[in-house]
Every structure is written in structure tokens, then in C-alpha cells.
Short mmCIF file of C-alpha atoms and ligand atoms in Angstrom, two decimals:
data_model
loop_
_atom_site.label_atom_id
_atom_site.label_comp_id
_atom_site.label_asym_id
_atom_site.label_seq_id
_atom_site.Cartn_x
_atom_site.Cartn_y
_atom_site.Cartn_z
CA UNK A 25 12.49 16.91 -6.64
CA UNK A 26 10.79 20.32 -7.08
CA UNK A 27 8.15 20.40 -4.09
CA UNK A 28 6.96 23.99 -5.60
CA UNK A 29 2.83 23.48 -5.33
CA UNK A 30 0.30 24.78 -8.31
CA UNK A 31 -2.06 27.71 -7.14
CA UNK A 32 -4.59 25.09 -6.92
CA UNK A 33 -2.63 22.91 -4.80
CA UNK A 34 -1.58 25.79 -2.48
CA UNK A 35 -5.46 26.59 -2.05
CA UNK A 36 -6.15 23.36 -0.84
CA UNK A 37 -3.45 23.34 1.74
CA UNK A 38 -5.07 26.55 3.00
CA UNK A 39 -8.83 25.60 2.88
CA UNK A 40 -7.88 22.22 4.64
CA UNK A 41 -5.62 23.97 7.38
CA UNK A 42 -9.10 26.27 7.76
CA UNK A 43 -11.29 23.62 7.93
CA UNK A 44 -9.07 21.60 10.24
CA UNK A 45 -8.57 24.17 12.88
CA UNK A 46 -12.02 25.63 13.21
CA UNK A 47 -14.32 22.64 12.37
CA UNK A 48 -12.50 19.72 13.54
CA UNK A 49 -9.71 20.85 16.46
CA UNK A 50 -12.69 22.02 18.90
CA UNK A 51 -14.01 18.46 18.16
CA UNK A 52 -10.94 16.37 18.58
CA UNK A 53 -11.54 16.33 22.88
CA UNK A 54 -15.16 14.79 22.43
CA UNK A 55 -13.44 12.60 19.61
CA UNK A 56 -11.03 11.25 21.98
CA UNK A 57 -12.87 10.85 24.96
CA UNK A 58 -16.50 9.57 23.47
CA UNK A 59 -14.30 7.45 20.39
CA UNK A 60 -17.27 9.14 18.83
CA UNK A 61 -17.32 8.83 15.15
CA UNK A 62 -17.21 12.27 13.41
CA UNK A 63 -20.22 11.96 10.97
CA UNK A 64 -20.78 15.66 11.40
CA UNK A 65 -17.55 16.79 10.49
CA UNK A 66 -17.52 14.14 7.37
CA UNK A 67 -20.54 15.75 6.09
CA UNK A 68 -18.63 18.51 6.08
CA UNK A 69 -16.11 17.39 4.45
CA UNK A 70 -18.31 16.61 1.60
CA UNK A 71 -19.62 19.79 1.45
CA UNK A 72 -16.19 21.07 0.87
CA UNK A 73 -15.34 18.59 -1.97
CA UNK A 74 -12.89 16.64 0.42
CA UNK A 75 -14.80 13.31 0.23
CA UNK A 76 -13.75 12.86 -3.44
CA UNK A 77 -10.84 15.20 -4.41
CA UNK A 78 -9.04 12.93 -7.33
CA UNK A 79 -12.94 11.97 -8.70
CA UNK A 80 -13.71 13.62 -11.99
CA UNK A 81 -16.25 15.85 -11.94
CA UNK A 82 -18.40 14.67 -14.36
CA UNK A 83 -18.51 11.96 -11.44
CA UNK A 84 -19.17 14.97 -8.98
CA UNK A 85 -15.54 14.91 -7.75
CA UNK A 86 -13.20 17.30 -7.12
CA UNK A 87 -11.89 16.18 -10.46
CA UNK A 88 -8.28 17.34 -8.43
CA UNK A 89 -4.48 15.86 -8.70
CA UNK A 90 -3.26 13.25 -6.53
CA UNK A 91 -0.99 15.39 -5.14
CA UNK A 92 -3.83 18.01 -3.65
CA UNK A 93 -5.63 14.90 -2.11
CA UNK A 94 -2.40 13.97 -0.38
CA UNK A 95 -2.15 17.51 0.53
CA UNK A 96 -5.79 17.38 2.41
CA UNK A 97 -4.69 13.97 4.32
CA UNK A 98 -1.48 15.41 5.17
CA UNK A 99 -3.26 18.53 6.46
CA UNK A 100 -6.27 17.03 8.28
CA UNK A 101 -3.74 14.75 10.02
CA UNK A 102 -2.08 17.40 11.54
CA UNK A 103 -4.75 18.05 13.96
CA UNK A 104 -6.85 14.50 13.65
CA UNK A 105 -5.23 11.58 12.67
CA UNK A 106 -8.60 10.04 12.84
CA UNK A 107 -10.21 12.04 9.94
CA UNK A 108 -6.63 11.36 8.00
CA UNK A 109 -7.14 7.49 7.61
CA UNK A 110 -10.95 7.86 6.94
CA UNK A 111 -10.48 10.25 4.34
CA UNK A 112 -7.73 7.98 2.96
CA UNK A 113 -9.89 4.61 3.39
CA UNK A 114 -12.36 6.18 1.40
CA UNK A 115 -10.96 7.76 -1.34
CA UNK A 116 -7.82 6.01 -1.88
CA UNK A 117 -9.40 1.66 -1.44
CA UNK A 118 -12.73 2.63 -1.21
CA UNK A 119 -13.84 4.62 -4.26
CA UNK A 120 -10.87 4.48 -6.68
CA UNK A 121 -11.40 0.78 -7.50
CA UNK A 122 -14.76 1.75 -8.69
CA UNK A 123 -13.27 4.40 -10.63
CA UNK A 124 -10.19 2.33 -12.47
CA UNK A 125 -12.17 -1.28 -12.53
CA UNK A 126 -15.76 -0.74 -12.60
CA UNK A 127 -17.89 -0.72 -15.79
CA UNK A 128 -20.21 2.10 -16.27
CA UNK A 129 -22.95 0.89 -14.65
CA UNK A 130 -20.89 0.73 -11.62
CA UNK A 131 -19.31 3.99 -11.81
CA UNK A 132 -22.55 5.68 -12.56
CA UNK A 133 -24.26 4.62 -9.47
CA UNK A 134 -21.69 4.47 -6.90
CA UNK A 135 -19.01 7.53 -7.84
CA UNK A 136 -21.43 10.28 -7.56
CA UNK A 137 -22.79 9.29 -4.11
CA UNK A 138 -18.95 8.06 -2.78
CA UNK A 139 -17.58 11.46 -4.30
CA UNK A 140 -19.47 13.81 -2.36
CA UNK A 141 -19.69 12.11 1.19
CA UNK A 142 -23.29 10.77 0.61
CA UNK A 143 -21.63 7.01 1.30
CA UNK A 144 -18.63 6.20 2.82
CA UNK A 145 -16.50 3.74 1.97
CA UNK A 146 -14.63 0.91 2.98
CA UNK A 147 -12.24 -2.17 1.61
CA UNK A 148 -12.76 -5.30 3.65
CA UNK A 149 -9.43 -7.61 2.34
CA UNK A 150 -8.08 -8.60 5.92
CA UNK A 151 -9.35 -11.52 7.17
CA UNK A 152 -8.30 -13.75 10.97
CA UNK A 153 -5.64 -15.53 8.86
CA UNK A 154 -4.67 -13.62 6.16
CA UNK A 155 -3.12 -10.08 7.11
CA UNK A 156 0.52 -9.85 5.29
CA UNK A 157 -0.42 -12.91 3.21
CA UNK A 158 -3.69 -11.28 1.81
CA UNK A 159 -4.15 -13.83 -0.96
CA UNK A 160 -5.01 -16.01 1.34
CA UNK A 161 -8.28 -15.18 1.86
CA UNK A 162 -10.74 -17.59 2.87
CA UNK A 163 -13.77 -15.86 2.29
CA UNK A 164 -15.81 -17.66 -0.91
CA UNK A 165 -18.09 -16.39 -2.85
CA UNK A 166 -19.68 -19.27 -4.99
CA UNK A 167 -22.07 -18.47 -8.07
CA UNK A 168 -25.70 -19.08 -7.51
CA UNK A 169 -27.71 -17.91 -11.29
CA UNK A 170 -27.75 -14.39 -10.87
CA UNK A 171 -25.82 -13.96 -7.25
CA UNK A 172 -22.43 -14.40 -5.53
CA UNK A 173 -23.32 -16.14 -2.19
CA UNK A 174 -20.28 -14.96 0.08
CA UNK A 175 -19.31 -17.07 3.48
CA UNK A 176 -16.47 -15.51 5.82
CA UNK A 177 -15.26 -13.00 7.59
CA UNK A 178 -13.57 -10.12 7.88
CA UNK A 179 -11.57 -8.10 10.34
CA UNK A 180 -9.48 -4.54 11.25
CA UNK A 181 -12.23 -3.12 8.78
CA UNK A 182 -11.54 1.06 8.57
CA UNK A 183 -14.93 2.83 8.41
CA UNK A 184 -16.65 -0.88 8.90
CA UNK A 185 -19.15 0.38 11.26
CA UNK A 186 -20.79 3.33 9.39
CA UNK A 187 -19.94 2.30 5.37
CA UNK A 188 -22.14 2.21 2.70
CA UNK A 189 -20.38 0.28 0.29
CA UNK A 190 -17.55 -2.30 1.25
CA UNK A 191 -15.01 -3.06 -1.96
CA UNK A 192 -14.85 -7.04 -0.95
CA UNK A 193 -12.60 -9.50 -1.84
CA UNK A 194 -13.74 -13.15 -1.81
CA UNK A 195 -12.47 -16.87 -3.55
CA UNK A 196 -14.34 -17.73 -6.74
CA UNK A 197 -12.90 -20.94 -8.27
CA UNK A 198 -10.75 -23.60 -7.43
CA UNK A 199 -7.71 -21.86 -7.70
CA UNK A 200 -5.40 -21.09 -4.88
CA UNK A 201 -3.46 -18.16 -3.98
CA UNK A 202 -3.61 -14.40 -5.52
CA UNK A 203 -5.90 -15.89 -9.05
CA UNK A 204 -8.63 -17.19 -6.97
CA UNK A 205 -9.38 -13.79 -5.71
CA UNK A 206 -12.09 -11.58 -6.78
CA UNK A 207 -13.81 -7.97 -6.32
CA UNK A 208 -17.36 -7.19 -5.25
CA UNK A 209 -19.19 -3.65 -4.52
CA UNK A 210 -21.47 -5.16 -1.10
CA UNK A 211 -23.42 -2.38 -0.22
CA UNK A 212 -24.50 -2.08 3.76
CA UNK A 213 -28.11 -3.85 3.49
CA UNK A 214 -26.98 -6.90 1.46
CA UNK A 215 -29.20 -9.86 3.18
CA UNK A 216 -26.20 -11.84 5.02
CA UNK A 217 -23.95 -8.85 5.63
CA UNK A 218 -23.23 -8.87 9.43
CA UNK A 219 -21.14 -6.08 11.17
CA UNK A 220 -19.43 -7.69 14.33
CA UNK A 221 -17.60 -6.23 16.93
CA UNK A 222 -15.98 -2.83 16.94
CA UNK A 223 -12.14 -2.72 18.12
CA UNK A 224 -11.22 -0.32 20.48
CA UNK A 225 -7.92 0.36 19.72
CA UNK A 226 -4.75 2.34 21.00
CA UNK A 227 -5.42 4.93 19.07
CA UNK A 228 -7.42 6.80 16.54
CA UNK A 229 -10.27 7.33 18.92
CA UNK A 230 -13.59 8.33 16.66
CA UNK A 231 -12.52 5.94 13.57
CA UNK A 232 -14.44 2.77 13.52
CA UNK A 233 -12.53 -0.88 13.01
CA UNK A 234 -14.75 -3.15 13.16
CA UNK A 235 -15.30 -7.21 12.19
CA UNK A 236 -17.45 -8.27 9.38
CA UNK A 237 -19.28 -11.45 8.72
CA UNK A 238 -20.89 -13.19 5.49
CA UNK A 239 -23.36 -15.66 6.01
CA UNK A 240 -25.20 -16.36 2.95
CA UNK A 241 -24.69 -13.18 1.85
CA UNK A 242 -26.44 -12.74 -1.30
CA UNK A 243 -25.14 -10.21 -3.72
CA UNK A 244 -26.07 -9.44 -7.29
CA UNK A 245 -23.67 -10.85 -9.98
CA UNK A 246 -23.77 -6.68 -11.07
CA UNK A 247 -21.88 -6.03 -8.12
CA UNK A 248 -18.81 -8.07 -9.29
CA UNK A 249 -15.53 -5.01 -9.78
CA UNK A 250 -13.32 -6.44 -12.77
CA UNK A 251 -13.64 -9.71 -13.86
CA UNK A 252 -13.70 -12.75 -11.77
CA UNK A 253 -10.41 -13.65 -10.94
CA UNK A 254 -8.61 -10.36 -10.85
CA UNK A 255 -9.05 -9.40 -7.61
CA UNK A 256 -5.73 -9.47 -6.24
CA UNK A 257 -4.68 -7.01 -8.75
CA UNK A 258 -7.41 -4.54 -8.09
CA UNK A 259 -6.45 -5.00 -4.00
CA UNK A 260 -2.82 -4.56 -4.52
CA UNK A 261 -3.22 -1.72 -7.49
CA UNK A 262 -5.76 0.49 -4.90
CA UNK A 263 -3.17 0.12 -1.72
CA UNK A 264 -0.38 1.53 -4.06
CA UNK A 265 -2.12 4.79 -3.64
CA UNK A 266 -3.36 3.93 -0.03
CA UNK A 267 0.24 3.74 1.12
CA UNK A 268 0.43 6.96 0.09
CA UNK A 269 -2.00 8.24 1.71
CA UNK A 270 -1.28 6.13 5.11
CA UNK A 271 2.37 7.90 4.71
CA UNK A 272 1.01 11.43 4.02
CA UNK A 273 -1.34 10.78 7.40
CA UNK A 274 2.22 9.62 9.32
CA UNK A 275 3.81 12.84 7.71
CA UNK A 276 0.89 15.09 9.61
CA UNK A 277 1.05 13.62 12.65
CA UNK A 278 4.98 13.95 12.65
CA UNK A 279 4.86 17.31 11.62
CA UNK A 280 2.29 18.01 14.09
CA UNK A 281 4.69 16.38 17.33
CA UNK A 282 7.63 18.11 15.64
CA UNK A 283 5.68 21.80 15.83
CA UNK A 284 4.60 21.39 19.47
CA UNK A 285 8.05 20.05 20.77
CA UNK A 286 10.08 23.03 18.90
CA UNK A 287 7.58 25.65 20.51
CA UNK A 288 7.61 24.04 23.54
CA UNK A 289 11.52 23.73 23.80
CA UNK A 290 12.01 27.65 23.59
CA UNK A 291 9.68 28.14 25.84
CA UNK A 292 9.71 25.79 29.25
CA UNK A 293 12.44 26.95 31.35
CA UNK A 294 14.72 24.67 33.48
CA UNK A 295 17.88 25.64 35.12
CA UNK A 296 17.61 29.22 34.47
CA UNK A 297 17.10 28.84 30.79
CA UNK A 298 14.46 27.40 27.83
CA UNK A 299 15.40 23.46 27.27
CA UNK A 300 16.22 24.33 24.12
CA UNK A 301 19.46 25.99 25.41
CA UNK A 302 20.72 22.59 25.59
CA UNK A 303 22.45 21.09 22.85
CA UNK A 304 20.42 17.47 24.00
CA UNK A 305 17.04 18.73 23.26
CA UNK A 306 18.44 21.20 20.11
CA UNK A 307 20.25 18.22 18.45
CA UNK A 308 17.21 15.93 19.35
CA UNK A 309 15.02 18.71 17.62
CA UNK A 310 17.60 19.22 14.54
CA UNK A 311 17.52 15.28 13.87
CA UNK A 312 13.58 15.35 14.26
CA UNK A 313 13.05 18.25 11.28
CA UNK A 314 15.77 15.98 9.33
CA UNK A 315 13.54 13.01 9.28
CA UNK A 316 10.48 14.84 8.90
CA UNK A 317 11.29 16.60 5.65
CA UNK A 318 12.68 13.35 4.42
CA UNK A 319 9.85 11.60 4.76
CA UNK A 320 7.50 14.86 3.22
CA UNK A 321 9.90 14.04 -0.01
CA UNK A 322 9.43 10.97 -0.06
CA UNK A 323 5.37 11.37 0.56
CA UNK A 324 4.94 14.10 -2.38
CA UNK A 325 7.67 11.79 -4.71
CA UNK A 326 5.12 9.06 -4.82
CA UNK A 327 1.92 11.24 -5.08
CA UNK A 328 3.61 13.20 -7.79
CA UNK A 329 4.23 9.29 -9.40
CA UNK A 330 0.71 8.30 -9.26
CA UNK A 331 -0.15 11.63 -10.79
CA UNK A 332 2.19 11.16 -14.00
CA UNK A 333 0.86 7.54 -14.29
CA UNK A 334 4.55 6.18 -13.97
CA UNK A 335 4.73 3.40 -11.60
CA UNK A 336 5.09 3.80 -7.88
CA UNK A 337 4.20 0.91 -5.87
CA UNK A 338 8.03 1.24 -4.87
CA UNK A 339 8.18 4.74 -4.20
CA UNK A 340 4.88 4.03 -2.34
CA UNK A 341 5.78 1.29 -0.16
CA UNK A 342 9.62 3.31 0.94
CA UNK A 343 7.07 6.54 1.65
CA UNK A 344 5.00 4.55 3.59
CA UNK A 345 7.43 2.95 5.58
CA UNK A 346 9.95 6.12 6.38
CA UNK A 347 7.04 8.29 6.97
CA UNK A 348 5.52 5.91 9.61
CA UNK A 349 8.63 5.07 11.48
CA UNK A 350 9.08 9.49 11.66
CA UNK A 351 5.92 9.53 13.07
CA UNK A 352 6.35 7.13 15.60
CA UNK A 353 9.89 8.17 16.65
CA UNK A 354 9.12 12.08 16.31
CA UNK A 355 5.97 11.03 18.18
CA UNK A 356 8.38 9.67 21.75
CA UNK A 357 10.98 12.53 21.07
CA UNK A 358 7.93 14.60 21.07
CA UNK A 359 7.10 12.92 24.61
CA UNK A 360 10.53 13.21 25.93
CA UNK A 361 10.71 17.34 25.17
CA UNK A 362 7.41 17.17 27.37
CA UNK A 363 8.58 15.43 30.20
CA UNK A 364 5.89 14.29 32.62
CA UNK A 365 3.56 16.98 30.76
CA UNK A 366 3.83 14.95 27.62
CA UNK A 367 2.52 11.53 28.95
CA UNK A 368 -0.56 12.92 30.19
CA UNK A 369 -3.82 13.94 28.17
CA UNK A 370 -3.84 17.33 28.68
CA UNK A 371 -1.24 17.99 25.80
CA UNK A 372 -1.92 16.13 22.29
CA UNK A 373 1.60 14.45 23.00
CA UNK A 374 0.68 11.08 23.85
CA UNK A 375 -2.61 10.88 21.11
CA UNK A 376 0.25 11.51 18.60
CA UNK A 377 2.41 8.41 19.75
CA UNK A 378 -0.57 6.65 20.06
CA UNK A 379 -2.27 7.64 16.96
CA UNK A 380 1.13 6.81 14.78
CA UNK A 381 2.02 3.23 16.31
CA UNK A 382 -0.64 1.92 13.78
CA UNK A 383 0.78 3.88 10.45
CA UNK A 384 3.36 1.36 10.72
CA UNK A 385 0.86 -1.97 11.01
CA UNK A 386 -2.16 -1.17 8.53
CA UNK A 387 -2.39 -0.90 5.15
CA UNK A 388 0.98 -3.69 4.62
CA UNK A 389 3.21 -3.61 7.94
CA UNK A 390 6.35 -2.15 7.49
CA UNK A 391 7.71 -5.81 7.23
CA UNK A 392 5.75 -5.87 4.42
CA UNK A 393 6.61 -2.56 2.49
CA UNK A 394 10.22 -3.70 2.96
CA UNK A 395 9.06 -6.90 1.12
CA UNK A 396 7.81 -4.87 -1.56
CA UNK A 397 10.69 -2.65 -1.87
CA UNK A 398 13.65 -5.33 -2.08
CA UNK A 399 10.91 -7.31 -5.34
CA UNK A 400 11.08 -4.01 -7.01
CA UNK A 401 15.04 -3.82 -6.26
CA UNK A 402 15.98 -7.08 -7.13
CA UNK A 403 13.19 -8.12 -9.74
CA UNK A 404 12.38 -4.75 -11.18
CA UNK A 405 10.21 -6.63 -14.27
CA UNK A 406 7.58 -8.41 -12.26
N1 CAA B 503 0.02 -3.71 -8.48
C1 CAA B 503 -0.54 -4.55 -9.39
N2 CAA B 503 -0.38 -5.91 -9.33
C2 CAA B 503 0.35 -6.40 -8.31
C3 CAA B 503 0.95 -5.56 -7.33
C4 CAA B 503 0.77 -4.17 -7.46
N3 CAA B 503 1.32 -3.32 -6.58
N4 CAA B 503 1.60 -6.34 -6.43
C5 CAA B 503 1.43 -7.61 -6.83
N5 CAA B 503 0.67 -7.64 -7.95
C6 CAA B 503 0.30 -8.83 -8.74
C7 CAA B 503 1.58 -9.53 -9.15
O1 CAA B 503 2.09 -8.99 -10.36
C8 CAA B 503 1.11 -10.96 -9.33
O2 CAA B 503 0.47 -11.10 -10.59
P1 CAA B 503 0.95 -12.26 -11.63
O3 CAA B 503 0.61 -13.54 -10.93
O4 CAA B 503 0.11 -11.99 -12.83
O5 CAA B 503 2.41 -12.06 -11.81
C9 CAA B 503 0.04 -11.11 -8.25
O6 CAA B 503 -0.40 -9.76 -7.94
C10 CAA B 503 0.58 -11.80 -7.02
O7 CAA B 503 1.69 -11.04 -6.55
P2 CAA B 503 2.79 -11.64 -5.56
O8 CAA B 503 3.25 -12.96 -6.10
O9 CAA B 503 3.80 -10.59 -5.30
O10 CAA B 503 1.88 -11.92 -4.27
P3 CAA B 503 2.28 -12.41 -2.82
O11 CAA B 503 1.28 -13.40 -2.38
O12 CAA B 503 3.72 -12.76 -2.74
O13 CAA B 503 1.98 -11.12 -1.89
C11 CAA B 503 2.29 -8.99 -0.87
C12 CAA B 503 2.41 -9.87 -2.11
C13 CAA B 503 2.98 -7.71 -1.28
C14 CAA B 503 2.93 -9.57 0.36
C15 CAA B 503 0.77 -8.73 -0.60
O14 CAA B 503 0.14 -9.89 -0.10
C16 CAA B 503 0.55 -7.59 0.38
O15 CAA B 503 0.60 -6.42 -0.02
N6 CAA B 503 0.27 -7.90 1.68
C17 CAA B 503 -0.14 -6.87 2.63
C18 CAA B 503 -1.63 -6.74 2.64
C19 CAA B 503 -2.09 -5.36 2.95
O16 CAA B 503 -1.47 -4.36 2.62
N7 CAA B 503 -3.25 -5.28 3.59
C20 CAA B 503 -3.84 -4.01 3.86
C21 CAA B 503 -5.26 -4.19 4.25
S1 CAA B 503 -6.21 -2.72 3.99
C22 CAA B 503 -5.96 -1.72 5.29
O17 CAA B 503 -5.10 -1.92 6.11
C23 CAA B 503 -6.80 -0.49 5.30
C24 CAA B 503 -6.84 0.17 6.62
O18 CAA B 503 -7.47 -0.27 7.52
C25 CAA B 503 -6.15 1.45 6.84
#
């Protein structure tokens, strides 16, 4: 494929690599040590038109391709993994289903305020027993005159803690399985809505996971996204382009272990020599760029998908899964070329291993994006 970038696109790369070394590198430390979450640096990020790149701009978006938004994640990523995933949370299952499924109402109220940082957003689908099998959620949200009163809970919630609007997924009806399921827009203050504990994790120090409970949890019948019933669809139609983004966050973080190994190879000495002398760490280094610029093909393949409007949840799924697995295993090679410097915390080595373990759990484990791959192999109509 022809990875040649627009002038536009190119100018994103640059203003994000900007804004990422001077307003969020000197942060990542406190990031890391306080698991601080950057609210700061997200303002920012709205003041720069980052919070809603692919948003039209009559919505006050960016009104920007797919393929520039993939650009910032990928870019951001490179130097905080942590701003990567809550840029793509936001955007990519946290705004967009407003944007593709809500009515006008909907889109009116919530785009402007989502697109330009003033809320954050956040999906809440995952739920204590249903992770892979996400249509079966337990969560129910039974129809009470003019409200949805929603019971259950939720967990491994991306930007839980500090949302403003949570794209919700809940049972109306009888029916079992992926029908069952609908969308609502919750915002934070909805009587019933009860954030629960916060995860501390591996990884992604600063980014806030958190649990989620419904009791009673009263929400306007307005705030139903799509019509009652098709709320599988709208989950699994959003994470097509979250994938994406998951994979272009993987990508950074590889590229980022991949940059600091190289430099450091030609430049620690050992036996008279740099390491990189040695055809052990060269060859190690030559199969780490091959993976890496596999899996940045595969990253701006799919964005470039989503931007034509062909269909990508393949292309999606095999980016999200290659790119993750590069990030992890670039991520340990990256470790090894350190040696005993890489496992401590005074190089970024071990945040990166750390920080890509979970590229290859969230947003569909890797189990699952193989799933999706072999349906779209062997049953190409569905
Ligand atoms: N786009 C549109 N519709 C889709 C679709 C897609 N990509 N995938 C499935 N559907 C539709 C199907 O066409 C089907 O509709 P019909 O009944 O009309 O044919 C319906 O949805 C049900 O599809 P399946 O029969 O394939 O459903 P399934 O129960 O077998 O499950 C699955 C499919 C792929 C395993 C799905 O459950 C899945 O993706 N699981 C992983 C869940 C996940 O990714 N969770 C992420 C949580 S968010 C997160 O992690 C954010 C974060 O913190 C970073």
C-alpha cells in the first residue's frame, strides 16, 4: 500500500511529536510514579483539536481523516502510552457512537462538548462475566414511563474515573444473547450511577480503570443511542475502529522500544566494542524493525479502510493483533539490549513492556481478534 501522508496528515505527525515531547515527556515521571491522571495535559489536548480529530466541524471537531487521528495515537504513544488509550477510548468508543447512531438531539448536545475535551468519554460494555463473550451482559435496563432503570455492573472501565458521559450497554427485553442488547448516553450525575474501585494495574500508570455500578439508575428514555435492541451492533461497529486505534497505540510503543534499543546498541560498549558489533544483538535489532514496519502497514491499511468506508473489521482485528504482539516482543528485546539497565526504572524500558502486555488483552484479546479474523476468512458474508 502507498503509506505516502497528505500535507495535512504530515502536519499532524509534527504538531503531535511537538506536543508530545515538550508537554507530556517532562510529565510522564510524575505520571508514573503518582498514577496521576493527566487532566492538565488532556485539556491541552483539546486546545489543540486532539480530543476530537475525525468530528466534523460543524460539531467543533477537527473535522480530520481517520488516518491523521491514528497518526496522533500512534505519535502520543511513543512517549505515553497512557495518553494513547485515552485518546483512543474517547474518540474511537466514546464519541463516534454518538456521531454514527445518535439522532440530532444527541449529537447536538454531546459532540460539541466530547469534541473539544470539555467531557471525556468512556464505553462501559465489560462486565464480571462477560469479557470475550460481550453479549452476555447482565446489566438490565427495564422501561419505567419516561426512564430506563439500569441494575449491574461494570468493570476494566478506560477513563471510568474522570468521564462525563459513559456509552452503556444494558438488556432490554426478553431476548438473549447479542438482540437483547441496547445503547444508552449515562452521563456522570445520573441518580444510581456509582463509580467503584479503581484498578491499579501493571501498567499505564495515570489512566484510570475503574468498576462501575447501577443501582436504580434512572436515565431519561432521550438518552437511548439507536434503537432498542441494536446495541450489539453499535458495540461491535465502534471497536472496529477502536482496534485500530489500540494497534496504532501498540505500534508507538514498539517503535518507541525499537528507537531506544538501536541507539543504545551503537553506543554501550562491551568487550572492546558497541553491542551492536555483534551479529546477536544486530540480527535481534534487524528482526525487531521487520516486525515493526509490518505491523505500521498493517495499522495505516485499516485506518486507510475506515476512511474509504470499505469494510475493515478484518483488517482491524489482524492490525490489532500483530501490532500488539510487536509491542510486547519488541518491548523484552528492548529489555534484553539493556541488560540489567533495562529492568530498572531509570530507563523507559520496562514501562514499555509493561505498558504493551495489555494491547494484547483490552479492547477483544488477541484470542478474540483471531476469532474475528478466521469468521471473516471462512464466512466472508456474515
Ligand atoms: N460490526 C457490525 N456488526 C457486527 C460486528 C461488527 N464488527 N461483529 C458482529 N456483528 C453483528 C453480527 O453481524 C451479528 O448480527 P446478526 O445477528 O444480525 O447477524 C451480531 O452482531 C452478533 O454477532 P456474533 O454472532 O458474531 O456474536 P458473538 O456473540 O459470536 O460474539 C465476538 C462476537 C466477536 C466474540 C464479540 O463478542 C467480541 O468482539 N468480543 C470481545 C469484546 C470486546 O472487544 N470488548 C472490548 C471492551 S472495550 C475495551 O476494552 C476498551 C478499553 O478499555 C481499552
Amino acid at each position: 500500500m502507498n503509506l505516502q501522508l497528505t500535507d495535512e496528515q504530515n502536519m499532524m505527525r509534527k504538531m503531535v511529536r511537538d506536543f508530545a515531547a515538550n508537554g507530556v515527556q517532562p510529565e510522564v515521571a510524575r505520571m508514573e510514579q503518582e498514577d496521576r491522571f493527566p487532566t492538565e495535559i488532556i485539556r491541552k489536548m483539546g486546545d489543540l483539536g486532539l480530543m476530537g480529530i475525525p468530528i466534523p466541524e460543524t460539531y467543533n471537531g477537527s473535522g480530520m481523516d481517520y488516518t491523521a487521528y491514528i497518526i496522533a495515537i500512534n505519535e502520543l504513544s511513543k512517549v505515553s502510552a497512557t495518553l494513547g488509550v485515552i485518546l483512543s477510548v474517547h474518540t474511537s468508543v466514546g464519541t463516534n457512537p454518538i456521531l454514527y447512531f445518535g439522532n440530532d438531539d444527541q449529537k447536538t448536545n454531546y459532540l460539541p462538548k466530547l469534541a473539544t475535551g470539555e467531557y471525556l468519554g468512556a464505553f462501559a460494555l465489560t462486565e464480571p462475566g462477560a469479557g470475550s463473550d460481550a453479549a452476555n451482559i447482565r446489566t438490565k435496563a427495564v422501561k419505567d414511563e419516561d426512564h430506563y432503570i439500569l441494575n449491574g455492573s461494570k468493570v476494566f472501565i478506560t477513563n471510568g474515573g474522570q468521564a462525563d458521559t459513559y456509552i452503556t450497554f444494558a438488556r432490554t427485553g426478553d431476548e438473549q444473547g447479542a438482540k437483547g442488547v441496547s445503547a444508552f448516553i449515562v452521563e456522570k450525575d445520573t441518580p444510581g450511577l456509582v463509580i467503584g474501585k479503581s484498578e491499579r494495574k501493571m501498567g499505564l500508570h495515570g489512566s484510570s480503570t475503574v468498576q462501575l455500578n447501577f443501582d436504580n439508575c434512572t436515565v431519561p428514555k432521550s438518552q437511548l443511542l439507536g434503537e432498542e435492541g441494536n446495541g450489539f451492533k453499535i458495540a461491535m461497529a465502534n471497536l472496529n475502529v477502536g482496534r485500530i486505534g489500540i494497534a496504532a497505540q501498540a505500534l508507538g510503543i514498539a517503535e518507541a522500544a525499537l528507537e531506544h534499543a538501536t541507539a543504545y546498541a551503537k553506543e554501550r560498549e562491551q568487550f572492546g566494542k558497541p553491542i551492536a558489533a555483534n551479529q546477536g544483538i544486530a540480527f535481534k535489532l534487524a528482526d525487531m524493525a521487520t516486525e515493526v514496519e509490518a505491523a505500521k502497514l498493517l495499522v495505516y491499511q485499516a485506518a486507510a479502510l475506515v476512511e474509504q468506508g470499505s469494510p475493515s473489521s478484518k483488517e482491524a482485528s489482524m492490525a490489532k493483533m500483530y501490532a500488539s504482539k510487536t509491542a510486547r516482543k519488541t518491548a523484552i528485546e528492548a529489555v534484553q539490549i539493556y541488560g540489567g539497565y533495562g529492568y530498572t526504572e531509570d530507563y523507559p524500558l520496562e514501562r514499555f513492556f509493561r505498558d504493551a502486555k495489555v494491547t494484547e488483552i483490552y479492547e477483544g484479546t488477541n484470542e478474540i481478534q483471531h476469532k474475528v479474523i478466521a469468521k471473516n476468512l471462512l464466512d466472508p458474508k456474515k
